[in-house]
mmCIF file of C-alpha atoms and ligand atoms in Angstrom:
data_model
loop_
_atom_site.group_PDB
_atom_site.id
_atom_site.type_symbol
_atom_site.label_atom_id
_atom_site.label_comp_id
_atom_site.label_asym_id
_atom_site.label_seq_id
_atom_site.Cartn_x
_atom_site.Cartn_y
_atom_site.Cartn_z
ATOM 1 C CA MET J 24 -0.140 0.046 -0.130
ATOM 2 C CA ARG J 25 1.302 3.515 -0.930
ATOM 3 C CA PRO J 26 1.827 5.828 1.866
ATOM 4 C CA THR J 27 -0.467 8.699 2.104
ATOM 5 C CA ASP J 28 0.161 12.383 3.095
ATOM 6 C CA ALA J 29 -0.942 11.620 6.445
ATOM 7 C CA ASP J 30 1.272 8.358 6.676
ATOM 8 C CA ARG J 31 4.450 10.499 5.729
ATOM 9 C CA ARG J 32 3.391 13.507 8.144
ATOM 10 C CA ALA J 33 3.203 10.654 10.906
ATOM 11 C CA GLU J 34 6.745 9.385 9.914
ATOM 12 C CA ASP J 35 7.917 13.095 10.138
ATOM 13 C CA THR J 36 6.401 14.370 13.426
ATOM 14 C CA GLY J 37 5.232 11.248 15.108
ATOM 15 C CA LEU J 38 1.857 10.151 16.479
ATOM 16 C CA PRO J 39 0.521 11.182 20.020
ATOM 17 C CA LEU J 40 0.785 8.186 22.177
ATOM 18 C CA CYS J 41 0.318 9.167 26.074
ATOM 19 C CA ASP J 42 0.770 11.798 28.523
ATOM 20 C CA ALA J 43 4.554 11.737 29.537
ATOM 21 C CA ARG J 44 3.407 11.283 33.324
ATOM 22 C CA ALA J 45 1.769 8.042 32.551
ATOM 23 C CA LEU J 46 5.196 6.540 32.278
ATOM 24 C CA ALA J 47 6.601 6.364 35.604
ATOM 25 C CA GLU J 48 10.322 5.483 36.103
ATOM 26 C CA ARG J 49 10.618 1.415 36.067
ATOM 27 C CA GLY J 50 6.781 1.514 36.080
ATOM 28 C CA LYS J 51 4.043 0.007 34.040
ATOM 29 C CA ALA J 52 4.194 0.216 30.547
ATOM 30 C CA TRP J 53 1.858 1.882 27.980
ATOM 31 C CA SER J 54 0.399 -0.602 25.419
ATOM 32 C CA TRP J 55 -1.190 0.077 22.008
ATOM 33 C CA GLU J 56 -1.851 -1.881 18.839
ATOM 34 C CA VAL J 57 0.029 -1.346 15.557
ATOM 35 C CA LEU J 58 0.040 -3.095 12.241
ATOM 36 C CA GLU J 59 3.203 -4.597 11.313
ATOM 37 C CA TYR J 60 3.241 -5.599 7.512
ATOM 38 C CA GLY J 61 -0.453 -4.936 7.902
ATOM 39 C CA ARG J 62 -0.841 -7.440 10.664
ATOM 40 C CA PRO J 63 -2.019 -6.101 14.186
ATOM 41 C CA VAL J 64 0.499 -6.559 16.968
ATOM 42 C CA ARG J 65 1.021 -5.314 20.449
ATOM 43 C CA ALA J 66 3.500 -2.452 21.146
ATOM 44 C CA PHE J 67 4.680 -1.206 24.561
ATOM 45 C CA ALA J 68 6.537 1.852 25.763
ATOM 46 C CA LEU J 69 8.012 2.186 29.215
ATOM 47 C CA ARG J 70 10.745 4.528 30.773
ATOM 48 C CA PHE J 71 13.732 3.369 31.934
ATOM 49 C CA ASP J 72 16.658 5.507 33.191
ATOM 50 C CA GLY J 73 14.494 8.603 32.543
ATOM 51 C CA ALA J 74 14.351 7.723 28.835
ATOM 52 C CA VAL J 75 11.113 6.197 26.932
ATOM 53 C CA HIS J 76 11.711 3.027 24.922
ATOM 54 C CA ALA J 77 9.073 1.191 22.827
ATOM 55 C CA TYR J 78 9.093 -2.114 21.365
ATOM 56 C CA LEU J 79 6.970 -4.650 19.670
ATOM 57 C CA ASN J 80 5.364 -7.032 22.365
ATOM 58 C CA ARG J 81 6.864 -9.874 20.794
ATOM 59 C CA CYS J 82 9.602 -12.314 22.149
ATOM 60 C CA ALA J 83 12.802 -12.988 20.114
ATOM 61 C CA HIS J 84 12.289 -16.736 21.410
ATOM 62 C CA VAL J 85 9.016 -17.507 20.509
ATOM 63 C CA PRO J 86 6.714 -14.828 18.663
ATOM 64 C CA VAL J 87 4.433 -14.292 21.843
ATOM 65 C CA GLU J 88 3.609 -11.471 24.154
ATOM 66 C CA MET J 89 5.811 -11.085 26.859
ATOM 67 C CA ASP J 90 4.056 -9.179 29.959
ATOM 68 C CA TRP J 91 3.315 -11.192 32.851
ATOM 69 C CA GLN J 92 0.305 -8.724 33.820
ATOM 70 C CA PRO J 93 -1.012 -6.362 31.205
ATOM 71 C CA GLY J 94 1.660 -3.569 30.912
ATOM 72 C CA GLU J 95 4.149 -5.176 33.224
ATOM 73 C CA PHE J 96 7.385 -6.044 31.601
ATOM 74 C CA LEU J 97 10.125 -5.542 34.257
ATOM 75 C CA ASP J 98 11.619 -8.220 36.386
ATOM 76 C CA SER J 99 11.242 -7.934 40.310
ATOM 77 C CA GLU J 100 14.401 -5.960 40.576
ATOM 78 C CA GLN J 101 13.404 -3.556 37.474
ATOM 79 C CA ARG J 102 16.467 -4.145 35.708
ATOM 80 C CA PHE J 103 15.419 -6.088 32.448
ATOM 81 C CA ILE J 104 12.521 -6.485 30.582
ATOM 82 C CA LEU J 105 11.492 -10.244 31.215
ATOM 83 C CA CYS J 106 9.485 -12.655 28.996
ATOM 84 C CA ALA J 107 6.898 -14.278 31.235
ATOM 85 C CA VAL J 108 6.767 -17.464 29.002
ATOM 86 C CA HIS J 109 10.279 -18.804 29.288
ATOM 87 C CA GLY J 110 12.060 -16.094 31.040
ATOM 88 C CA ALA J 111 14.337 -14.310 28.279
ATOM 89 C CA ALA J 112 15.821 -11.246 29.861
ATOM 90 C CA TYR J 113 16.215 -8.069 27.405
ATOM 91 C CA GLU J 114 18.110 -4.707 28.128
ATOM 92 C CA PRO J 115 15.534 -2.198 28.583
ATOM 93 C CA ALA J 116 17.519 0.666 26.656
ATOM 94 C CA SER J 117 18.216 -1.422 23.780
ATOM 95 C CA GLY J 118 16.011 -4.239 23.443
ATOM 96 C CA ARG J 119 19.103 -6.731 23.200
ATOM 97 C CA CYS J 120 18.751 -10.206 24.596
ATOM 98 C CA VAL J 121 21.263 -10.493 27.684
ATOM 99 C CA GLY J 122 19.987 -13.821 29.076
ATOM 100 C CA GLY J 123 17.707 -16.874 28.709
ATOM 101 C CA PRO J 124 16.296 -18.552 25.443
ATOM 102 C CA CYS J 125 16.358 -15.539 23.161
ATOM 103 C CA GLY J 126 19.980 -15.931 22.193
ATOM 104 C CA ARG J 127 21.339 -13.105 19.954
ATOM 105 C CA GLY J 128 17.923 -11.938 19.161
ATOM 106 C CA ARG J 129 16.546 -8.539 20.334
ATOM 107 C CA LEU J 130 13.290 -6.981 20.487
ATOM 108 C CA THR J 131 11.799 -4.728 17.610
ATOM 109 C CA ALA J 132 12.259 -1.116 18.615
ATOM 110 C CA LEU J 133 9.785 1.680 17.587
ATOM 111 C CA ARG J 134 11.163 5.223 17.663
ATOM 112 C CA THR J 135 9.560 7.551 20.338
ATOM 113 C CA ASP J 136 10.255 11.127 21.259
ATOM 114 C CA GLU J 137 8.945 13.142 24.457
ATOM 115 C CA ARG J 138 8.084 16.976 23.931
ATOM 116 C CA ASP J 139 5.768 19.147 25.604
ATOM 117 C CA GLY J 140 4.771 16.649 28.223
ATOM 118 C CA ARG J 141 3.617 14.288 25.752
ATOM 119 C CA VAL J 142 5.102 10.988 24.416
ATOM 120 C CA TYR J 143 5.129 10.283 20.466
ATOM 121 C CA TRP J 144 5.704 7.282 18.466
ATOM 122 C CA TYR J 145 7.141 7.339 14.942
ATOM 123 C CA PRO J 146 5.628 4.850 12.320
ATOM 124 C CA SER J 147 8.063 3.438 9.819
ATOM 125 C CA HIS J 148 7.675 1.681 6.580
ATOM 126 C CA ASP J 149 7.032 -1.593 8.178
ATOM 127 C CA ILE J 150 5.095 -0.522 11.385
ATOM 128 C CA ARG J 151 2.157 1.779 10.981
ATOM 129 C CA PRO J 152 -0.709 2.999 13.091
ATOM 130 C CA LEU J 153 -4.186 0.941 13.036
ATOM 131 C CA ALA J 154 -5.762 3.915 11.341
ATOM 132 C CA SER J 155 -3.836 5.731 8.392
ATOM 133 C CA ASP J 156 -4.854 9.038 9.795
ATOM 134 C CA PRO J 157 -3.258 10.541 13.046
ATOM 135 C CA PRO J 158 -5.549 11.347 15.920
ATOM 136 C CA ALA J 159 -6.640 15.004 16.132
HETATM 137 S S1 LIG M 2 8.643 -16.976 24.477
HETATM 138 FE FE1 LIG M 2 9.714 -15.759 25.602
HETATM 139 S S2 LIG M 2 11.321 -16.794 26.288
HETATM 140 FE FE2 LIG M 2 10.245 -18.000 25.358
#
């Protein structure tokens, strides 16, 4: 499908995701749905060491969602993103596998930005919003 003007604008300026205060340091993630190659998939954003990081909610070991409760991704010490299925551990800032059965895999990152008290995410060629028009 050819990108529309709205798609191009979203890639340049981002799409509003949530209020920045909704993401507490090492707290619960913000989850939403995107289209990857036209297929719906969940994504999540969390705050770690002050910065917002976002990934597709899909483990590199087996392509399943990873949160152990909705929006809860971090281990008990809040150091790693932990897959609830078999315990793969990922570095929150890079999405790189650092332990468990994810091997050399990494999470699929989504670009985010934080400005004027809001968090934005940036669609890409492969990962699009559910609707082609950004919310007003
Ligand atoms: S599915 Fe995530 S560690 Fe196996």
